[in-house]
Every structure is written in structure tokens, then in C-alpha cells.
Coordinates of C-alpha atoms in Angstrom, one line a residue:
Chain A
M1 CA 109.2 63.3 103.0
M2 CA 108.2 63.1 99.3
R3 CA 111.1 61.7 96.8
L4 CA 110.6 63.4 93.4
G5 CA 111.9 62.0 90.6
I6 CA 112.4 63.9 87.5
A7 CA 113.3 62.2 83.6
G8 CA 114.6 65.6 81.7
T9 CA 116.0 69.0 83.4
G10 CA 114.5 71.7 80.7
L11 CA 112.6 74.1 81.2
V12 CA 109.4 72.3 82.3
G13 CA 111.1 69.6 84.3
G14 CA 113.4 72.0 85.8
S15 CA 110.4 74.1 86.8
I16 CA 108.8 71.4 88.3
A17 CA 111.8 70.3 90.5
L18 CA 112.3 74.1 91.9
R19 CA 109.0 74.1 93.0
A20 CA 108.8 70.4 94.7
R21 CA 112.2 71.7 96.4
A22 CA 110.6 74.8 97.5
G23 CA 107.7 72.6 99.1
G24 CA 110.4 70.4 101.0
A25 CA 110.3 67.4 98.4
T26 CA 113.6 65.5 97.6
V27 CA 114.5 65.9 94.0
I28 CA 116.1 62.8 92.3
A29 CA 117.4 63.7 88.4
Y30 CA 118.5 62.1 85.3
D31 CA 119.4 63.8 82.0
A32 CA 121.1 62.2 78.8
D33 CA 123.0 65.2 79.1
P34 CA 125.4 65.4 82.0
A35 CA 126.1 69.3 81.4
A36 CA 122.1 69.8 82.0
L37 CA 122.5 68.0 85.0
V38 CA 125.2 70.1 86.4
R39 CA 123.4 73.2 85.5
A40 CA 120.4 71.9 87.4
R41 CA 122.4 71.4 90.7
E42 CA 124.2 74.7 90.3
R43 CA 120.4 76.5 89.9
G44 CA 119.5 74.0 93.3
A45 CA 116.9 72.1 91.2
I46 CA 117.7 69.3 92.8
D47 CA 119.4 67.3 95.2
T48 CA 121.0 64.0 93.9
I49 CA 121.7 62.5 90.5
A50 CA 120.5 59.0 89.2
I51 CA 122.9 57.4 87.1
D52 CA 120.2 56.2 84.3
L53 CA 116.7 55.9 84.7
R54 CA 116.2 53.0 85.8
E55 CA 118.0 54.1 89.0
L56 CA 115.6 57.2 88.7
A57 CA 112.6 55.3 88.9
A58 CA 113.5 52.6 91.5
Q59 CA 114.6 55.5 94.3
C60 CA 111.3 58.1 93.9
D61 CA 107.7 58.2 94.9
T62 CA 106.7 59.7 92.0
L63 CA 108.4 60.4 88.7
V64 CA 107.9 62.4 86.0
I65 CA 109.1 62.2 82.5
A66 CA 109.6 65.3 81.0
L67 CA 110.9 65.1 77.9
P68 CA 110.0 65.7 74.1
V69 CA 107.4 63.4 72.9
D70 CA 109.7 61.3 71.2
A71 CA 111.6 60.7 73.9
T72 CA 108.9 60.6 76.3
R73 CA 107.5 57.8 74.4
E74 CA 111.0 55.3 74.8
A75 CA 111.0 56.5 78.0
L76 CA 107.5 54.8 78.8
H77 CA 108.8 52.0 76.6
A78 CA 111.7 51.6 78.8
L79 CA 109.8 51.8 81.9
A80 CA 106.9 49.7 80.6
G81 CA 109.7 46.7 80.1
M82 CA 111.3 46.7 84.0
P83 CA 110.3 44.9 87.4
P84 CA 106.7 46.0 88.4
G85 CA 108.2 46.0 92.0
I86 CA 110.9 48.8 91.3
L87 CA 108.4 51.1 90.0
P88 CA 107.2 54.3 91.6
E89 CA 103.7 54.9 92.9
L90 CA 102.8 57.4 90.1
T91 CA 104.8 58.3 86.9
I92 CA 103.1 61.1 84.9
D93 CA 104.8 62.3 82.0
V94 CA 104.2 66.6 80.3
A95 CA 103.9 65.6 77.1
S96 CA 102.4 68.0 74.1
V97 CA 100.2 65.3 73.3
K98 CA 98.4 62.6 74.6
A99 CA 96.7 60.0 72.6
A100 CA 100.0 59.3 71.0
I101 CA 101.3 58.7 74.6
A102 CA 98.3 56.9 75.9
A103 CA 98.4 54.1 72.4
G104 CA 102.3 53.0 73.2
P105 CA 103.4 50.8 76.0
V106 CA 103.4 52.8 79.9
P107 CA 104.4 51.5 82.8
A108 CA 102.0 50.6 86.3
H109 CA 100.8 53.9 88.1
F110 CA 100.9 55.7 84.6
V111 CA 98.8 59.1 84.3
G112 CA 99.6 61.1 81.2
T113 CA 99.5 65.1 81.8
H114 CA 99.7 68.6 79.8
P115 CA 101.0 71.6 82.1
M116 CA 99.6 74.6 79.4
A117 CA 102.3 76.7 80.6
G118 CA 105.7 77.5 78.6
R119 CA 108.2 79.8 77.5
E120 CA 109.4 80.3 73.7
R121 CA 113.2 79.6 75.7
G122 CA 114.0 75.6 76.6
G123 CA 116.3 74.3 79.3
I124 CA 116.8 74.9 82.7
D125 CA 118.5 78.7 82.9
A126 CA 114.5 79.5 81.9
A127 CA 113.1 77.4 84.4
D128 CA 111.0 78.9 87.2
P129 CA 109.3 77.4 90.3
A130 CA 106.3 79.8 89.1
L131 CA 106.0 78.1 86.0
F132 CA 102.8 76.5 86.1
A133 CA 101.3 79.2 89.2
G134 CA 97.5 79.9 88.2
A135 CA 97.8 77.4 84.8
T136 CA 95.4 74.8 83.8
W137 CA 97.2 71.4 83.4
A138 CA 95.5 68.3 81.9
Y139 CA 95.2 65.0 83.1
V140 CA 94.1 62.0 81.3
P141 CA 91.1 60.3 83.7
P142 CA 93.7 57.1 84.5
A143 CA 91.6 53.6 84.7
E144 CA 93.3 52.4 87.7
G145 CA 90.8 55.0 89.8
A146 CA 93.0 55.1 93.1
L147 CA 95.9 57.2 90.9
E148 CA 93.1 60.2 90.4
P149 CA 93.8 61.9 93.6
P150 CA 97.3 61.8 94.1
V151 CA 98.1 63.1 90.5
R152 CA 95.8 65.8 91.2
A153 CA 97.5 66.9 94.5
F154 CA 100.7 67.1 92.7
I155 CA 99.1 69.1 89.6
E156 CA 97.8 71.5 92.9
A157 CA 100.8 71.6 94.7
M158 CA 102.7 73.1 91.6
G159 CA 100.1 75.8 92.2
A160 CA 98.0 74.7 88.8
L161 CA 94.5 74.0 88.5
P162 CA 93.6 70.2 87.5
L163 CA 92.1 69.5 84.6
P164 CA 90.8 65.8 83.5
V165 CA 90.4 65.3 79.7
D166 CA 89.7 62.6 77.4
A167 CA 93.2 62.2 75.3
T168 CA 91.6 62.2 71.9
R169 CA 89.8 65.3 73.1
H170 CA 92.6 66.8 74.2
D171 CA 94.5 66.4 71.3
E172 CA 91.6 68.0 69.1
I173 CA 91.6 70.9 71.3
V174 CA 95.1 71.4 71.7
A175 CA 94.9 71.2 67.8
L176 CA 93.6 74.6 67.5
T177 CA 94.6 76.5 71.2
S178 CA 98.7 75.6 70.9
H179 CA 99.6 73.6 67.7
L180 CA 97.6 76.4 65.3
P181 CA 99.1 79.3 67.1
Q182 CA 102.5 78.3 66.6
A183 CA 102.1 77.0 63.0
L184 CA 100.6 80.6 61.8
S185 CA 103.6 82.3 64.2
V186 CA 105.9 80.0 62.3
L187 CA 104.4 80.6 58.5
L188 CA 104.3 84.6 59.3
G189 CA 107.8 84.7 60.2
A190 CA 108.6 82.5 57.0
Q191 CA 106.4 85.1 54.9
L192 CA 108.4 88.0 56.6
A193 CA 112.0 86.4 55.6
A194 CA 111.1 85.6 51.6
A195 CA 110.4 89.4 51.6
S196 CA 112.7 90.8 53.3
D197 CA 115.5 90.9 51.2
G198 CA 117.5 94.1 49.9
T199 CA 114.4 96.2 51.0
Q200 CA 112.7 98.6 53.8
V201 CA 110.6 95.5 54.9
K202 CA 112.9 94.7 58.3
E203 CA 112.9 98.2 59.1
L204 CA 109.0 98.6 58.9
C205 CA 108.5 95.9 61.2
G206 CA 106.7 97.2 64.9
P207 CA 105.6 95.9 68.2
G208 CA 102.4 94.1 66.9
M209 CA 105.3 91.8 64.1
M210 CA 107.2 91.3 66.9
S211 CA 104.5 89.5 69.4
M212 CA 103.1 87.4 66.8
L213 CA 106.4 85.9 65.7
R214 CA 107.4 85.1 69.9
L215 CA 106.8 81.5 69.5
A216 CA 108.5 81.2 65.8
R217 CA 111.6 81.2 68.5
S218 CA 111.1 78.0 69.6
P219 CA 112.9 74.9 68.9
E220 CA 112.4 72.3 65.6
S221 CA 113.4 69.7 68.2
V222 CA 110.3 70.1 70.4
W223 CA 108.0 70.6 67.5
A224 CA 108.9 68.3 65.2
P225 CA 107.2 64.8 67.1
I226 CA 104.2 67.0 68.5
V227 CA 103.2 68.2 64.6
A228 CA 103.7 64.6 63.7
A229 CA 101.9 62.7 66.4
N230 CA 99.0 65.2 66.0
A231 CA 99.2 65.9 62.0
R232 CA 95.6 65.6 61.4
P233 CA 93.8 67.5 64.1
L234 CA 96.2 70.5 63.2
A235 CA 95.6 69.9 59.3
E236 CA 92.2 70.7 59.8
Q237 CA 92.3 73.8 61.7
M238 CA 95.0 75.0 59.3
H239 CA 92.0 74.1 56.5
A240 CA 89.5 75.7 58.7
F241 CA 91.5 78.9 59.6
A242 CA 93.0 79.1 55.4
R243 CA 89.2 79.1 54.4
T244 CA 88.2 81.9 56.5
L245 CA 91.4 83.7 55.6
M246 CA 90.4 83.3 51.7
S247 CA 86.8 84.3 52.0
V248 CA 87.9 87.4 54.0
A249 CA 90.7 88.1 51.0
R250 CA 88.2 87.7 48.5
G251 CA 86.3 90.3 50.1
L252 CA 89.0 92.9 50.6
E253 CA 89.4 92.1 46.9
Q254 CA 86.4 94.0 46.2
G255 CA 86.6 96.5 49.0
D256 CA 84.5 94.9 51.2
I257 CA 85.8 95.0 54.6
S258 CA 83.0 93.8 56.3
G259 CA 83.9 90.0 56.4
L260 CA 87.3 91.1 57.8
M261 CA 85.4 93.7 60.4
A262 CA 83.2 90.9 61.6
Y263 CA 85.2 88.5 63.4
F264 CA 87.1 91.7 65.7
G265 CA 84.1 91.4 68.1
D266 CA 84.5 87.7 69.0
A267 CA 88.3 87.9 68.3
R268 CA 88.5 90.3 71.1
R269 CA 85.9 88.8 73.5
S270 CA 88.5 85.7 72.9
A271 CA 91.9 87.7 74.2
D272 CA 89.9 89.4 76.8
A273 CA 88.8 86.2 78.4
L274 CA 91.9 84.6 78.0
E275 CA 93.7 87.3 79.6
E276 CA 91.8 87.2 82.7
R277 CA 91.8 83.5 83.2
L278 CA 95.8 83.9 82.6
S279 CA 95.9 86.8 84.8
T280 CA 93.9 85.1 87.9
P281 CA 96.4 84.6 90.7
A282 CA 97.2 80.7 91.5
R283 CA 95.8 79.0 94.0
S284 CA 98.6 76.7 95.7
S285 CA 99.4 74.4 98.2
P286 CA 102.8 72.8 99.6
Y287 CA 104.1 70.1 97.8
Q288 CA 105.5 67.5 100.4
Chain B
M1 CA 110.5 127.7 72.2
M2 CA 109.0 125.3 69.9
R3 CA 105.4 125.5 69.7
L4 CA 103.9 122.1 69.0
G5 CA 100.7 121.7 68.2
I6 CA 98.6 118.1 68.5
A7 CA 95.4 117.3 67.2
G8 CA 94.0 114.3 68.8
T9 CA 95.5 113.4 72.0
G10 CA 95.5 109.6 72.3
L11 CA 98.4 107.2 72.3
V12 CA 100.2 108.4 69.8
G13 CA 99.4 111.8 70.2
G14 CA 99.9 111.9 73.9
S15 CA 103.2 110.1 73.9
I16 CA 104.6 113.0 71.2
A17 CA 103.1 115.6 73.5
L18 CA 104.7 113.8 77.0
R19 CA 108.5 113.9 74.9
A20 CA 107.7 117.0 73.3
R21 CA 106.8 118.8 76.8
A22 CA 110.1 116.5 78.3
G23 CA 112.4 118.5 76.1
G24 CA 111.2 121.9 76.4
A25 CA 108.4 122.2 73.4
T26 CA 105.0 123.8 74.5
V27 CA 102.9 122.0 73.5
I28 CA 98.9 123.4 72.6
A29 CA 96.4 120.9 71.9
Y30 CA 92.8 120.1 70.1
D31 CA 90.8 116.9 70.5
A32 CA 87.2 116.1 69.6
D33 CA 86.6 115.0 72.9
P34 CA 86.9 117.3 76.0
A35 CA 87.3 114.6 78.5
A36 CA 90.1 113.3 76.3
L37 CA 91.8 117.1 76.8
V38 CA 90.8 116.8 80.6
R39 CA 93.1 113.7 81.0
A40 CA 95.7 115.0 78.9
R41 CA 96.4 118.2 80.8
E42 CA 96.0 116.1 84.1
R43 CA 98.5 113.8 82.6
G44 CA 100.8 116.8 81.9
A45 CA 100.8 116.1 78.6
I46 CA 99.8 119.4 77.5
D47 CA 100.4 123.6 78.3
T48 CA 96.9 124.8 76.5
I49 CA 93.9 123.7 74.7
A50 CA 93.1 125.0 71.3
I51 CA 89.6 125.4 71.1
D52 CA 89.3 124.1 67.1
L53 CA 91.8 122.7 64.3
R54 CA 91.8 126.3 63.1
E55 CA 92.9 127.9 66.2
L56 CA 95.6 125.0 66.7
A57 CA 96.6 125.1 62.9
A58 CA 97.5 129.1 64.1
Q59 CA 98.8 128.5 67.3
C60 CA 102.1 126.0 66.4
D61 CA 105.0 126.1 64.4
T62 CA 104.5 121.9 63.7
L63 CA 101.2 121.0 63.5
V64 CA 101.0 116.5 64.6
I65 CA 97.7 115.0 62.9
A66 CA 97.5 112.4 65.4
L67 CA 94.2 111.0 64.7
P68 CA 92.7 107.3 62.9
V69 CA 93.1 107.2 59.4
D70 CA 89.6 108.5 58.1
A71 CA 89.8 111.6 61.0
T72 CA 93.1 112.5 59.7
R73 CA 92.3 113.2 56.2
E74 CA 88.8 115.1 57.3
A75 CA 91.5 117.4 59.1
L76 CA 94.2 117.5 56.1
H77 CA 91.4 118.5 54.0
A78 CA 89.8 121.3 56.6
L79 CA 93.4 122.1 56.6
A80 CA 94.1 122.6 52.9
G81 CA 91.2 125.0 52.7
M82 CA 92.4 127.7 55.4
P83 CA 94.3 130.9 54.9
P84 CA 98.1 129.5 54.2
G85 CA 98.9 132.3 56.4
I86 CA 97.8 130.9 59.3
L87 CA 99.4 127.2 58.4
P88 CA 102.5 126.4 60.8
E89 CA 106.0 125.5 59.0
L90 CA 105.6 122.1 59.0
T91 CA 102.3 119.9 59.2
I92 CA 102.9 116.5 59.7
D93 CA 100.0 112.7 60.1
V94 CA 101.0 109.8 61.9
A95 CA 98.4 107.0 59.8
S96 CA 99.3 103.9 59.8
V97 CA 98.8 103.8 55.6
K98 CA 99.8 106.5 53.5
A99 CA 99.3 106.4 49.8
A100 CA 95.3 107.4 50.8
I101 CA 96.6 110.5 52.6
A102 CA 98.9 111.4 50.1
A103 CA 95.9 111.1 47.0
G104 CA 93.8 113.3 49.2
P105 CA 94.0 117.1 49.8
V106 CA 96.8 118.2 52.1
P107 CA 97.6 121.8 53.2
A108 CA 101.0 123.4 52.3
H109 CA 104.5 121.9 54.3
F110 CA 102.6 118.5 54.8
V111 CA 104.5 115.6 55.1
G112 CA 103.0 112.1 55.5
T113 CA 104.9 109.8 58.4
H114 CA 103.8 106.7 60.5
P115 CA 105.4 105.5 63.4
M116 CA 106.0 102.2 64.0
A117 CA 104.9 102.0 67.7
G118 CA 102.0 101.0 69.4
R119 CA 100.1 99.5 72.3
E120 CA 97.3 97.1 71.5
R121 CA 95.3 99.6 74.5
G122 CA 94.8 103.1 72.9
G123 CA 94.2 106.7 74.7
I124 CA 96.0 109.0 76.7
D125 CA 96.7 106.7 79.4
A126 CA 98.5 104.2 77.6
A127 CA 100.8 107.4 76.0
D128 CA 104.5 107.0 77.2
P129 CA 107.4 109.4 76.2
A130 CA 109.5 106.5 75.4
L131 CA 106.6 104.9 73.2
F132 CA 108.9 106.0 70.2
A133 CA 112.2 104.7 71.7
G134 CA 114.6 103.2 68.6
A135 CA 111.2 102.2 66.9
T136 CA 111.5 103.2 62.7
W137 CA 109.7 106.4 62.2
A138 CA 108.9 105.8 58.4
Y139 CA 108.2 109.5 56.3
V140 CA 107.1 110.1 52.6
P141 CA 110.0 112.3 51.0
P142 CA 108.2 115.5 50.9
A143 CA 108.2 117.2 47.1
E144 CA 109.4 120.6 49.1
G145 CA 112.9 119.0 49.7
A146 CA 113.1 122.3 52.8
L147 CA 110.9 120.1 54.8
E148 CA 113.3 117.3 55.0
P149 CA 115.5 118.5 57.6
P150 CA 113.0 119.1 59.6
V151 CA 110.5 116.7 60.0
R152 CA 113.8 113.8 60.5
A153 CA 114.9 116.4 63.0
F154 CA 111.5 116.3 65.0
I155 CA 111.6 112.1 64.6
E156 CA 115.0 112.1 65.9
A157 CA 113.6 114.5 68.8
M158 CA 111.4 111.7 69.8
G159 CA 113.9 108.8 70.1
A160 CA 112.8 107.4 66.7
L161 CA 114.8 106.6 63.7
P162 CA 114.0 108.3 60.3
L163 CA 113.2 106.2 57.3
P164 CA 112.2 107.3 54.0
V165 CA 109.9 105.5 52.1
D166 CA 107.4 106.2 49.0
A167 CA 103.6 105.9 49.7
T168 CA 102.5 103.0 47.6
R169 CA 105.5 101.1 49.0
H170 CA 105.0 101.9 52.6
D171 CA 101.6 100.6 52.2
E172 CA 102.2 97.3 50.2
I173 CA 104.7 96.3 53.1
V174 CA 102.8 97.5 56.1
A175 CA 100.3 95.2 54.8
L176 CA 102.6 92.2 55.4
T177 CA 104.6 93.5 58.8
S178 CA 101.8 94.9 60.1
H179 CA 97.9 94.4 58.6
L180 CA 98.5 90.8 57.6
P181 CA 99.4 90.2 61.6
Q182 CA 96.5 91.7 63.0
A183 CA 94.7 89.9 60.4
L184 CA 96.2 86.9 61.8
S185 CA 95.4 87.7 65.4
V186 CA 91.5 88.0 64.8
L187 CA 91.0 85.4 63.0
L188 CA 92.5 83.1 65.4
G189 CA 90.5 84.7 68.1
A190 CA 87.5 84.2 66.1
Q191 CA 88.4 80.5 65.5
L192 CA 88.8 80.0 68.7
A193 CA 85.4 81.6 69.9
A194 CA 83.6 79.6 67.3
A195 CA 84.9 76.3 69.0
S196 CA 84.7 77.4 72.7
D197 CA 81.0 76.6 73.7
G198 CA 80.8 74.3 76.5
T199 CA 83.8 72.6 76.3
Q200 CA 87.3 72.6 77.4
V201 CA 88.7 74.6 75.3
K202 CA 89.3 77.7 77.0
E203 CA 91.1 76.0 79.8
L204 CA 93.4 74.2 77.5
C205 CA 94.6 77.9 76.1
G206 CA 98.2 78.5 77.4
P207 CA 100.9 82.0 77.1
G208 CA 101.0 81.0 73.6
M209 CA 97.6 81.5 72.2
M210 CA 97.4 84.5 74.2
S211 CA 100.7 86.1 72.6
M212 CA 99.6 85.4 69.5
L213 CA 95.8 87.4 70.7
R214 CA 97.4 90.1 71.6
L215 CA 96.7 92.6 68.6
A216 CA 93.0 90.8 68.5
R217 CA 92.3 93.5 71.4
S218 CA 92.7 96.5 69.3
P219 CA 89.5 98.3 68.5
E220 CA 87.6 98.2 65.3
S221 CA 87.6 101.8 65.1
V222 CA 91.3 101.9 64.5
W223 CA 91.3 99.2 62.3
A224 CA 88.2 99.9 59.8
P225 CA 89.9 103.1 57.9
I226 CA 93.2 101.3 57.4
V227 CA 91.6 97.9 56.2
A228 CA 89.4 100.0 54.1
A229 CA 92.2 102.1 52.3
N230 CA 95.2 99.2 52.2
A231 CA 92.0 96.6 51.2
R232 CA 93.8 94.9 47.6
P233 CA 97.6 94.9 49.2
L234 CA 96.5 92.8 52.3
A235 CA 94.5 90.5 50.4
E236 CA 97.6 90.0 48.3
Q237 CA 99.5 88.8 51.6
M238 CA 96.8 87.4 53.3
H239 CA 96.0 85.0 50.0
A240 CA 99.8 84.1 49.9
F241 CA 99.6 83.1 54.0
A242 CA 96.7 80.8 52.6
R243 CA 98.5 79.0 50.1
T244 CA 100.9 77.8 52.4
L245 CA 98.9 77.2 54.9
M246 CA 96.6 75.0 52.6
S247 CA 99.6 73.5 51.0
V248 CA 101.4 72.7 54.4
A249 CA 98.2 71.3 55.7
R250 CA 97.8 68.8 52.5
G251 CA 101.2 67.5 53.4
L252 CA 100.4 66.8 57.0
E253 CA 97.0 64.7 56.3
Q254 CA 99.4 62.4 54.8
G255 CA 101.2 62.1 57.6
D256 CA 104.4 64.5 56.1
I257 CA 105.8 66.9 58.5
S258 CA 108.3 68.0 56.5
G259 CA 106.3 71.3 54.5
L260 CA 105.6 72.8 57.9
M261 CA 109.1 72.2 59.9
A262 CA 110.9 73.4 56.5
Y263 CA 109.8 77.2 57.4
F264 CA 111.1 77.4 61.1
G265 CA 114.6 77.9 60.5
D266 CA 113.8 81.5 58.1
A267 CA 110.9 82.0 61.1
R268 CA 113.3 81.8 63.5
R269 CA 115.9 84.1 61.7
S270 CA 113.1 86.7 61.5
A271 CA 111.9 86.7 64.8
D272 CA 115.2 86.9 65.8
A273 CA 116.4 89.7 63.6
L274 CA 113.3 91.7 64.7
E275 CA 114.2 90.8 68.9
E276 CA 117.3 92.1 68.0
R277 CA 116.8 95.3 65.9
L278 CA 113.7 96.2 68.7
S279 CA 115.6 95.8 71.9
T280 CA 118.4 98.4 70.6
P281 CA 118.3 101.3 72.6
A282 CA 117.3 104.2 71.2
R283 CA 119.6 107.5 69.6
S284 CA 118.2 110.5 71.0
S285 CA 118.1 114.1 71.0
P286 CA 116.4 116.9 72.6
Y287 CA 113.3 118.1 71.2
Q288 CA 112.8 121.8 71.5

């Protein structure tokens, strides 16, 4: 039976653990926060607890580092310094940027990955074995080709769709598909906050504003290292967005709505395509 | 028993009709699209059908114009030209802008209103008697003071919270709270579409992008007259947003993430306050 190690029992680590146990794996976990481990055991996400990262690595066949970006780099650095003999057959991370991970020291048998799933609320209490159902799960094709079949098998066992992507290209793409939406949501929430003092502004918010502020509830602690690791690609996407916004606004000042209205068709096609893809039922196979 | 007239049996008109009938009112409806009237009757939203706006106005005590902005102006113009004797005791509209409505010809006993509720999909099939539960429903305080109690009673009967707002101030506020979020969603969808040709971009979209594109599915036919009527206040909000975006992006280019991260706290407080307000259970009283 597969022994799966999880470093970090938050939303992603906890969801992986729940799914793996449901598939018959034994899950061993380590988290720097003992209370998180207790909650993870109460939720039925883990079988046993390791006392540190080294013990965790020594006891499992596959190891998942499910930590924020900066903590992921530290953990991989620590693993890279351990005796190769204790390392698992496969180690993966799930961090939201891939070039910064690939650039640092990583242990033997390592593959960088990134599941395109999440929630605005983190933590083990939000974990869900179906979190990855039908989602894309990107991985950076490993130089060690023998690692590719097991990493794909792991992703498929999570109910997700494996997608090989170059690390730098991955980061450029998620600057648009993930980091720009996050930044827009935060800046919109801040513009609302700045206008909300002593007026009727809050009362005149409806479900539209609400849906645009969902991402703004994500914690700084998760986002600061992501933004730091992907600052330039994100800045490029922001500048492109700002240029379009200003061009459209200049038209509106002159009573010309055609600039804005011309984007509705493309935008709806994007939204419809995404809705269709994300609502597709998951392929799935048990993880054992 | 109250006879309620509804001109336009789309999402908002249909939802008002369903709620009013559940409260015991008789609902008479007119829609330029006969198929919409048939569907509204099949859904149990209306009791009888009027052959035109004039007959509708003559047969009801309260008349709701539930049409897109431009069609609302036309309907109010037509009503203003009818003999005062056939007009209802109260006529309201539900359009998303209020200054342009107030500036045009309106019939006697008219009050401009705007419910802060909606969905990205319109039409009678999306109508819901609970659409307005707990939502703010703005109204422009009428010069004819005797109209204020009945308009407030109507809004409360819909399960919503009446909020008096000056027409111009309303439009300035919704430029921020409704029209800017719509524009950001559309421009984000368009930027995604422009980058999506032949790449892995679509596959690397997750639930975050999805939530930011929900609004982008709203139809141009609804938004074009709103944008046209509120172009300048919207342009001001867009310029303010673009300025912040560029300032933050310039910081990121130099590896300084503090500009962006500083907005997370305000943004989360906005999002939390909105979540709390929009999830508050509705006060409600029957409409009869």
C-alpha cells in the first residue's frame, strides 16, 4: 500500500490527504503547527504524524510539500541536504509559481507541480477530497524522465488532469490567469473601502461587486511570496490591463461607449469556455 | 386586492411578479415579446395579459416598468403622454441609472427605483421570488411626498430594504459599485481571450478567474444603455483604478511588492463587510 507523506496540512495538503486516504493510501503528515495536525487527524485526513520533515521524508514513498511558496523553498532546500538514501521515490510541491522553485536547490526525484484549484478560505477545515475533481494540475516535465509516469498517475488519482508546462511559461501564464485576477479583486476592494466612509456606498453594493471581491479575502501570507516570485510577469499583465482601461475610459469621457462594448463578446466567450471546462465531470481513478 | 402591472417579464419583472402573486396580488403583464408572456404565465408569474402598455396602465393600481434603460425611457415617455385619468396611483421603474430617467418625461405619480439584485443570466426562467430578499432597493425621493410611503411599502413587500438616494449621487455610487466591476470583468475576459490562442492559457485558469468572469456573461443589450447613461462617472472610476494599477505595477517592476500588499487589508474588510450585509436574512412583509 502506498505511503503518502504530506508536509503542510492546510487546504491543499489536507485535500490531497483526504483524497489519498479515500483511495486506500496511508497518509503520514508533518506541520510546523501542532494544532493543524490535531485538526487534520480529527478530520480523518491522516493516519500518523511525523515529528519533523526528515522523519516524514524517511517514512513515505511519495512526498508532497504543500506549503506557501517561501516555506516550500525552505523545505526543498532542507530535503536537498539530506542523505539521498532516506529520500522518497517521488517528491512534488504544489506552489503557485514554478520558476523560483526550479531555480533553488531541490532534492533528488523532485517534480514541480501546481493544481489549479483552491478556495478563498484556507486551512484544513476547508479541505475537500473533491477539491481537484476535473481541475487542471500542471507539472514541470522532469529531466529525470522516469518520474513523469508516477507524477501523472498521482495527479490522475487526485481526480485532476495532468498538464506538462515549462516552468517559466507556467509563471507567465498564471500571471494572467491567477495573479492578475487576484490583484484586480484586491484593488477593487480597496477602491470601495476608500469611498465607503459615511456614505451610502456599501448599501448600493449588490451581488456583482460581491462576486468580484471573493478573491480579495485571500490572506496576504499566501500571496506575498507568490507576488514576490512572479513580480515582473504580473507587472506586465497589469500594465496591459491599465492601458486598455484608460483607452476605454477616454472613449467614455467623450460619450463613446463602443470601445468598452466591443470587448463584451470576447469576454463572454472566455467566460463560457471556462464555465464549460470547469463544470466538466472529473475523470478519476483510485490512488493506492 | 392590489392589482400590480408589470411591463417587461424578464428577470427583475418576473421576480417581482412571482413575489407579488405569492403575497396575494393580482398580476397583469405586458411584454413586447409574446413568447416571454407565455413563459411567464407557464411559470405562474402572472394572472392576465394586457395587449399594450396603455391597457396595462389602465388596469393596475401600481405599475412597474421592468425594462432595459433605453426601453424604460421610451415607456415612461409614452405613459407621460396618456390621459392622467388612466394612470395608476404609483408607477416605478427599476433601471440601473436614475439621473437619465429623472431628466426625461415621466408620468404623474412616478418614482424612480433601483433594486441592488440581479444575476448574470436574465429572462423569466431565472426569475425568483426571493431575488430581492435582504437586498437594498434604492429609490429617488419623490417631489410628491405622498408617494414615499407606498413606494417604501412596495419595496418592503418584496423583502428588500428601501434606501432613499438622490438620482445623481446614485449614479456616481453605482459607477463604482456596479459599473466598474462589470467593466473590469469584461476587460479581464477580453485580455484572457487575446492570450488564449493555441496556448495552455485556458487550461491554467482556475476557480479564481472563473469568479472574476461571472459578470462578463451579462448581455451587451442590457449594458450598452447603462454605460451610455453613466459614461462620465464610470470613466472617472476607471481612471482612478488605472492610476492605482499602474502605480502598483511600477513597484512590482522594481521588485517592490509593498504597494500591492498594502491594499489587501482594506480589500478584505470591504469583502467581509459586504459578505456579512448580503448574507443577513431578509425582513419581509406580505404584499397585498
